[in-house]
CSV table of C-alpha atoms in Angstrom, one decimal:
chain,number,residue,atom,x,y,z
A,1,UNK,CA,-10.9,14.2,-3.2
A,2,UNK,CA,-7.6,12.4,-3.9
A,3,UNK,CA,-5.0,14.2,-6.1
A,4,UNK,CA,-2.8,11.8,-8.1
A,5,UNK,CA,0.4,13.1,-9.5
A,6,UNK,CA,2.4,11.2,-12.1
A,7,UNK,CA,-1.0,10.2,-13.4
A,8,UNK,CA,0.1,9.1,-16.9
A,9,UNK,CA,2.9,6.8,-15.7
A,10,UNK,CA,2.8,3.1,-14.9
A,11,UNK,CA,2.1,3.4,-11.2
A,12,UNK,CA,0.0,6.6,-11.4
A,13,UNK,CA,-2.4,5.4,-14.1
A,14,UNK,CA,-3.0,2.1,-12.3
A,15,UNK,CA,-3.6,3.9,-9.0
A,16,UNK,CA,-6.1,6.1,-10.8
A,17,UNK,CA,-7.9,3.0,-12.1
A,18,UNK,CA,-8.0,1.3,-8.8
A,19,UNK,CA,-9.2,4.4,-6.9
A,20,UNK,CA,-12.0,5.0,-9.4
A,21,UNK,CA,-13.1,1.4,-9.2
A,22,UNK,CA,-13.3,1.8,-5.4
A,23,UNK,CA,-15.7,4.8,-5.9
A,24,UNK,CA,-13.2,7.4,-4.6
A,25,UNK,CA,-13.3,11.0,-5.9
A,26,UNK,CA,-10.1,11.4,-7.9
A,27,UNK,CA,-8.3,14.2,-9.6
A,28,UNK,CA,-5.5,13.3,-12.1
A,29,UNK,CA,-2.6,15.9,-12.5
A,30,UNK,CA,-0.6,16.0,-15.7
A,31,UNK,CA,1.4,18.6,-17.6
A,32,UNK,CA,-0.7,17.9,-20.7
A,33,UNK,CA,-4.3,16.9,-20.1
A,34,UNK,CA,-4.7,16.0,-23.8
A,35,UNK,CA,-2.4,12.9,-23.2
A,36,UNK,CA,-4.6,11.2,-20.7
A,37,UNK,CA,-7.9,9.3,-21.1
A,38,UNK,CA,-8.9,8.9,-17.5
A,39,UNK,CA,-11.4,6.3,-16.0
A,40,UNK,CA,-15.0,7.5,-15.9
A,41,UNK,CA,-15.6,10.1,-13.2
A,42,UNK,CA,-12.0,11.1,-12.8
A,43,UNK,CA,-11.3,14.8,-13.0
A,44,UNK,CA,-8.2,15.9,-15.0
A,45,UNK,CA,-6.2,19.0,-14.1
A,46,UNK,CA,-3.1,20.6,-15.6
A,47,UNK,CA,-0.2,20.8,-13.2
A,48,UNK,CA,3.5,21.3,-13.6
A,49,UNK,CA,6.0,20.9,-10.8
A,50,UNK,CA,7.8,24.0,-12.0
A,51,UNK,CA,4.7,26.2,-11.9
A,52,UNK,CA,3.5,26.8,-8.3
A,53,UNK,CA,0.3,28.4,-9.4
A,54,UNK,CA,-0.7,25.3,-11.3
A,55,UNK,CA,0.1,23.1,-8.2
A,56,UNK,CA,-2.1,25.3,-6.0
A,57,UNK,CA,-5.0,24.9,-8.5
A,58,UNK,CA,-4.4,21.1,-8.6
A,59,UNK,CA,-4.4,20.8,-4.8
A,60,UNK,CA,-7.4,23.0,-4.2
A,61,UNK,CA,-10.0,21.2,-2.1
A,62,UNK,CA,-8.1,17.9,-2.2
A,63,UNK,CA,-8.0,15.8,0.9
A,64,UNK,CA,-5.2,13.4,0.1
A,65,UNK,CA,-2.2,13.5,-2.2
A,66,UNK,CA,-0.4,10.7,-4.1
A,67,UNK,CA,3.0,12.1,-4.7
A,68,UNK,CA,5.0,10.6,-7.5
A,69,UNK,CA,7.8,12.6,-9.1
A,70,UNK,CA,9.9,11.5,-12.0
A,71,UNK,CA,13.4,10.5,-11.1
A,72,UNK,CA,16.2,13.0,-11.7
A,73,UNK,CA,18.2,15.8,-10.1
A,74,UNK,CA,15.1,18.0,-9.8
A,75,UNK,CA,13.1,15.4,-7.9
A,76,UNK,CA,13.6,17.0,-4.4
A,77,UNK,CA,12.6,20.4,-5.8
A,78,UNK,CA,9.4,18.9,-7.4
A,79,UNK,CA,8.5,16.9,-4.2
A,80,UNK,CA,8.9,20.0,-2.0
A,81,UNK,CA,6.9,22.2,-4.4
A,82,UNK,CA,4.0,19.8,-4.5
A,83,UNK,CA,4.1,19.4,-0.7
A,84,UNK,CA,4.0,23.1,-0.2
A,85,UNK,CA,1.0,23.5,-2.4
A,86,UNK,CA,-0.7,20.6,-0.6
A,87,UNK,CA,-0.1,22.0,2.8
A,88,UNK,CA,-1.4,25.4,1.8
A,89,UNK,CA,-4.5,23.9,0.4
A,90,UNK,CA,-5.2,22.0,3.6
A,91,UNK,CA,-4.6,18.5,2.3
A,92,UNK,CA,-4.6,16.1,5.2
A,93,UNK,CA,-2.7,13.0,3.9
A,94,UNK,CA,0.2,12.2,1.6
A,95,UNK,CA,1.4,8.9,0.2
A,96,UNK,CA,4.8,9.3,-1.5
A,97,UNK,CA,6.5,6.9,-3.9
A,98,UNK,CA,10.1,6.7,-3.0
A,99,UNK,CA,12.6,4.0,-3.8
A,100,UNK,CA,14.1,0.9,-2.1
A,101,UNK,CA,17.2,1.7,0.0
A,102,UNK,CA,16.5,5.4,0.3
A,103,UNK,CA,18.7,6.7,3.1
A,104,UNK,CA,20.7,3.5,3.4
A,105,UNK,CA,24.4,4.0,4.1
A,106,UNK,CA,26.1,2.0,1.3
A,107,UNK,CA,29.7,2.0,0.1
A,108,UNK,CA,28.4,2.5,-3.5
A,109,UNK,CA,26.5,5.7,-3.6
A,110,UNK,CA,23.4,5.8,-5.8
A,111,UNK,CA,22.2,9.1,-4.7
A,112,UNK,CA,19.2,9.9,-2.6
A,113,UNK,CA,17.0,12.1,-4.8
A,114,UNK,CA,14.1,10.8,-2.7
A,115,UNK,CA,15.6,11.6,0.7
A,116,UNK,CA,14.8,15.3,0.8
A,117,UNK,CA,11.2,14.6,-0.3
A,118,UNK,CA,10.9,11.9,2.4
A,119,UNK,CA,12.2,14.3,5.1
A,120,UNK,CA,9.7,17.0,3.8
A,121,UNK,CA,6.9,14.5,4.0
A,122,UNK,CA,7.7,13.6,7.6
A,123,UNK,CA,8.0,17.3,8.6
A,124,UNK,CA,4.8,18.4,6.7
A,125,UNK,CA,2.4,17.8,9.6
A,126,UNK,CA,0.2,15.7,7.2
A,127,UNK,CA,-0.6,12.0,7.8
A,128,UNK,CA,1.9,10.2,5.7
A,129,UNK,CA,3.0,6.9,4.2
A,130,UNK,CA,6.2,6.3,2.4
A,131,UNK,CA,6.4,3.5,-0.3
A,132,UNK,CA,9.8,2.3,-1.3
A,133,UNK,CA,9.4,-0.1,-4.2
A,134,UNK,CA,12.2,-2.3,-5.5
A,135,UNK,CA,13.0,-2.7,-9.3
A,136,UNK,CA,9.8,-2.8,-11.3
A,137,UNK,CA,9.0,-5.8,-13.4
A,138,UNK,CA,7.9,-3.4,-16.1
A,139,UNK,CA,11.5,-2.2,-16.6
A,140,UNK,CA,12.0,-5.3,-18.8
A,141,UNK,CA,9.7,-3.7,-21.4
A,142,UNK,CA,12.7,-1.8,-22.6
A,143,UNK,CA,14.0,-5.2,-23.8
A,144,UNK,CA,11.1,-5.7,-26.1
A,145,UNK,CA,12.9,-4.6,-29.3
A,146,UNK,CA,15.9,-6.8,-28.5
A,147,UNK,CA,13.7,-9.8,-27.9
A,148,UNK,CA,11.6,-9.3,-31.1
A,149,UNK,CA,14.8,-9.0,-33.1
A,150,UNK,CA,16.2,-12.2,-31.5
A,151,UNK,CA,19.0,-10.3,-29.7
A,152,UNK,CA,20.3,-10.9,-26.2
A,153,UNK,CA,19.0,-8.4,-23.7
A,154,UNK,CA,21.6,-6.0,-22.2
A,155,UNK,CA,22.7,-6.6,-18.6
A,156,UNK,CA,24.4,-4.0,-16.5
A,157,UNK,CA,24.0,-5.8,-13.2
A,158,UNK,CA,25.7,-9.1,-13.7
A,159,UNK,CA,24.3,-11.9,-11.4
A,160,UNK,CA,23.1,-9.3,-8.9
A,161,UNK,CA,19.5,-10.1,-7.7
A,162,UNK,CA,16.6,-7.9,-6.7
A,163,UNK,CA,13.1,-8.4,-5.3
A,164,UNK,CA,11.5,-7.4,-8.6
A,165,UNK,CA,8.0,-6.1,-7.9
A,166,UNK,CA,4.9,-6.0,-10.0
A,167,UNK,CA,3.8,-2.3,-10.5
A,168,UNK,CA,0.2,-3.4,-10.0
A,169,UNK,CA,1.0,-4.4,-6.5
A,170,UNK,CA,2.7,-1.0,-5.8
A,171,UNK,CA,-0.5,0.8,-7.1
A,172,UNK,CA,-2.7,-1.4,-5.0
A,173,UNK,CA,-0.8,-0.7,-1.9
A,174,UNK,CA,-0.9,3.0,-2.7
A,175,UNK,CA,-4.7,2.9,-3.2
A,176,UNK,CA,-5.1,1.2,0.2
A,177,UNK,CA,-2.8,3.7,1.9
A,178,UNK,CA,-4.7,6.6,0.3
A,179,UNK,CA,-8.2,5.4,1.4
A,180,UNK,CA,-7.4,4.3,5.0
A,181,UNK,CA,-5.2,5.3,7.9
A,182,UNK,CA,-4.1,1.8,8.6
A,183,UNK,CA,-0.6,2.5,7.3
A,184,UNK,CA,-0.2,6.1,8.4
A,185,UNK,CA,3.4,6.8,9.6
A,186,UNK,CA,4.6,3.6,7.9
A,187,UNK,CA,7.6,3.1,5.6
A,188,UNK,CA,6.7,0.2,3.3
A,189,UNK,CA,9.4,-1.5,1.3
A,190,UNK,CA,7.6,-3.2,-1.6
A,191,UNK,CA,9.2,-6.2,-3.3
A,192,UNK,CA,8.2,-9.3,-5.1
A,193,UNK,CA,8.3,-12.7,-3.5
A,194,UNK,CA,11.7,-13.8,-4.9
A,195,UNK,CA,15.2,-12.5,-5.7
A,196,UNK,CA,15.9,-12.4,-9.5
A,197,UNK,CA,18.8,-11.4,-11.6
A,198,UNK,CA,18.6,-10.1,-15.2
A,199,UNK,CA,19.5,-13.6,-16.6
A,200,UNK,CA,16.8,-15.0,-14.3
A,201,UNK,CA,14.2,-12.6,-15.8
A,202,UNK,CA,15.4,-13.3,-19.3
A,203,UNK,CA,14.9,-17.0,-18.8
A,204,UNK,CA,11.4,-16.6,-17.3
A,205,UNK,CA,10.4,-14.3,-20.2
A,206,UNK,CA,11.7,-16.9,-22.7
A,207,UNK,CA,9.7,-19.6,-21.1
A,208,UNK,CA,6.6,-17.4,-21.2
A,209,UNK,CA,6.8,-16.7,-24.9
A,210,UNK,CA,8.4,-20.0,-26.0
A,211,UNK,CA,11.7,-18.6,-27.1
A,212,UNK,CA,15.1,-18.8,-25.6
A,213,UNK,CA,16.2,-15.4,-24.4
A,214,UNK,CA,19.7,-14.7,-23.2
A,215,UNK,CA,21.5,-11.7,-21.5
A,216,UNK,CA,24.8,-10.1,-22.5
A,217,UNK,CA,26.9,-8.2,-20.0
A,218,UNK,CA,27.4,-4.5,-20.7
A,219,UNK,CA,30.5,-2.9,-19.0
A,220,UNK,CA,29.5,0.0,-16.9
A,221,UNK,CA,31.8,2.4,-18.7
A,222,UNK,CA,30.1,1.4,-22.0
A,223,UNK,CA,26.7,1.8,-20.3
A,224,UNK,CA,27.5,5.3,-19.2
A,225,UNK,CA,28.8,6.3,-22.7
A,226,UNK,CA,25.6,5.0,-24.2
A,227,UNK,CA,23.5,7.1,-22.0
A,228,UNK,CA,25.5,10.3,-22.5
A,229,UNK,CA,25.4,9.7,-26.2
A,230,UNK,CA,21.6,9.4,-26.0
A,231,UNK,CA,21.4,12.8,-24.3
A,232,UNK,CA,20.9,11.6,-20.8
A,233,UNK,CA,21.6,14.1,-18.0
A,234,UNK,CA,25.2,13.3,-16.8
A,235,UNK,CA,24.0,13.3,-13.1
A,236,UNK,CA,21.3,10.8,-14.0
A,237,UNK,CA,23.8,8.7,-15.9
A,238,UNK,CA,26.1,8.7,-12.9
A,239,UNK,CA,23.3,7.5,-10.6
A,240,UNK,CA,22.2,4.8,-13.0
A,241,UNK,CA,25.8,3.5,-13.3
A,242,UNK,CA,26.2,3.5,-9.5
A,243,UNK,CA,22.8,1.8,-9.1
A,244,UNK,CA,23.8,-1.0,-11.5
A,245,UNK,CA,27.1,-1.4,-9.5
A,246,UNK,CA,25.2,-1.6,-6.3
A,247,UNK,CA,22.9,-4.3,-7.6
A,248,UNK,CA,25.7,-6.3,-9.1
A,249,UNK,CA,27.4,-6.3,-5.7
A,250,UNK,CA,24.3,-7.7,-4.0
A,251,UNK,CA,23.3,-4.4,-2.4
A,252,UNK,CA,19.7,-4.6,-3.4
A,253,UNK,CA,19.1,-8.3,-2.7
A,254,UNK,CA,16.1,-7.6,-0.5
A,255,UNK,CA,12.6,-9.1,-0.1
A,256,UNK,CA,10.0,-8.1,2.5
A,257,UNK,CA,6.5,-9.1,3.5
A,258,UNK,CA,5.1,-5.6,3.3
A,259,UNK,CA,3.0,-6.2,0.1
A,260,UNK,CA,1.4,-9.3,1.8
A,261,UNK,CA,0.9,-7.4,5.0
A,262,UNK,CA,-1.0,-4.6,3.3
A,263,UNK,CA,-2.9,-6.6,0.7
A,264,UNK,CA,-3.5,-9.8,2.6
A,265,UNK,CA,-2.0,-11.9,-0.2
A,266,UNK,CA,1.4,-12.7,-1.5
A,267,UNK,CA,2.9,-10.3,-4.1
A,268,UNK,CA,2.6,-11.3,-7.7
A,269,UNK,CA,5.5,-13.2,-9.2
A,270,UNK,CA,7.6,-12.0,-12.1
A,271,UNK,CA,6.3,-15.0,-14.0
A,272,UNK,CA,2.7,-13.7,-13.5
A,273,UNK,CA,3.7,-10.3,-14.8
A,274,UNK,CA,5.5,-11.8,-17.8
A,275,UNK,CA,2.5,-13.9,-18.7
A,276,UNK,CA,0.1,-10.9,-18.5
A,277,UNK,CA,2.4,-8.8,-20.7
A,278,UNK,CA,3.6,-11.5,-23.1
A,279,UNK,CA,2.2,-9.7,-26.1
A,280,UNK,CA,4.7,-6.9,-25.7
A,281,UNK,CA,7.6,-9.3,-26.3
A,282,UNK,CA,6.1,-11.6,-29.0
């Protein structure tokens, strides 16, 4: 039995689908089971990172754990609570989704919410794999409204480039790591095949849907004020601003061969992701 947390999100839902297609026994954990329509044969269980008893029930009789906690100041607490429940239940393996650059010493601090969880995973005594994906291609879905209205997309990272990764590749790597021990003890930095800036992504999306799309720079102080006005946690807003600053300065201009090494094929391009999701922007 494989327990999948974050089961309703972009990565978790695709990981569920892949595991079910592979014939694995899968249990999906969510705070509200009514919000999920799982693939056939997938068990759904209620679990809340803030409720230890629910985590214990979710982990009962599971043999492997896919650990995906939502970003935010409470992420370390959530990771550690789920790991404690998994260890108590006798789970043997954990695959944790972390983030590119975790633990890296950089001048611009973006916070290491994943670092305590990574350390807890390493110290757990379980067989473990850490996944550190770069910026998701699906992050551009937040531009859909701007694009449909014919507006430029907001850009907080200037010409900074990243190894934008297709979430489907991250999920496929996760499924492989959960169903074999080939990558036990591994730290996999998952990126796409090329470095892209926000203006690069806007151009590719425009070519895909047959419409010119441009990007407009948003000063970081304005970006922070926008988030705070929208009710974003100040700690989260600070990390988001610092992350944008890091990217703008070239601090996340990284590509690796880890996706290809695990899957035996090159990672999907952003162009492929854009074509497959073109209806969202049309």
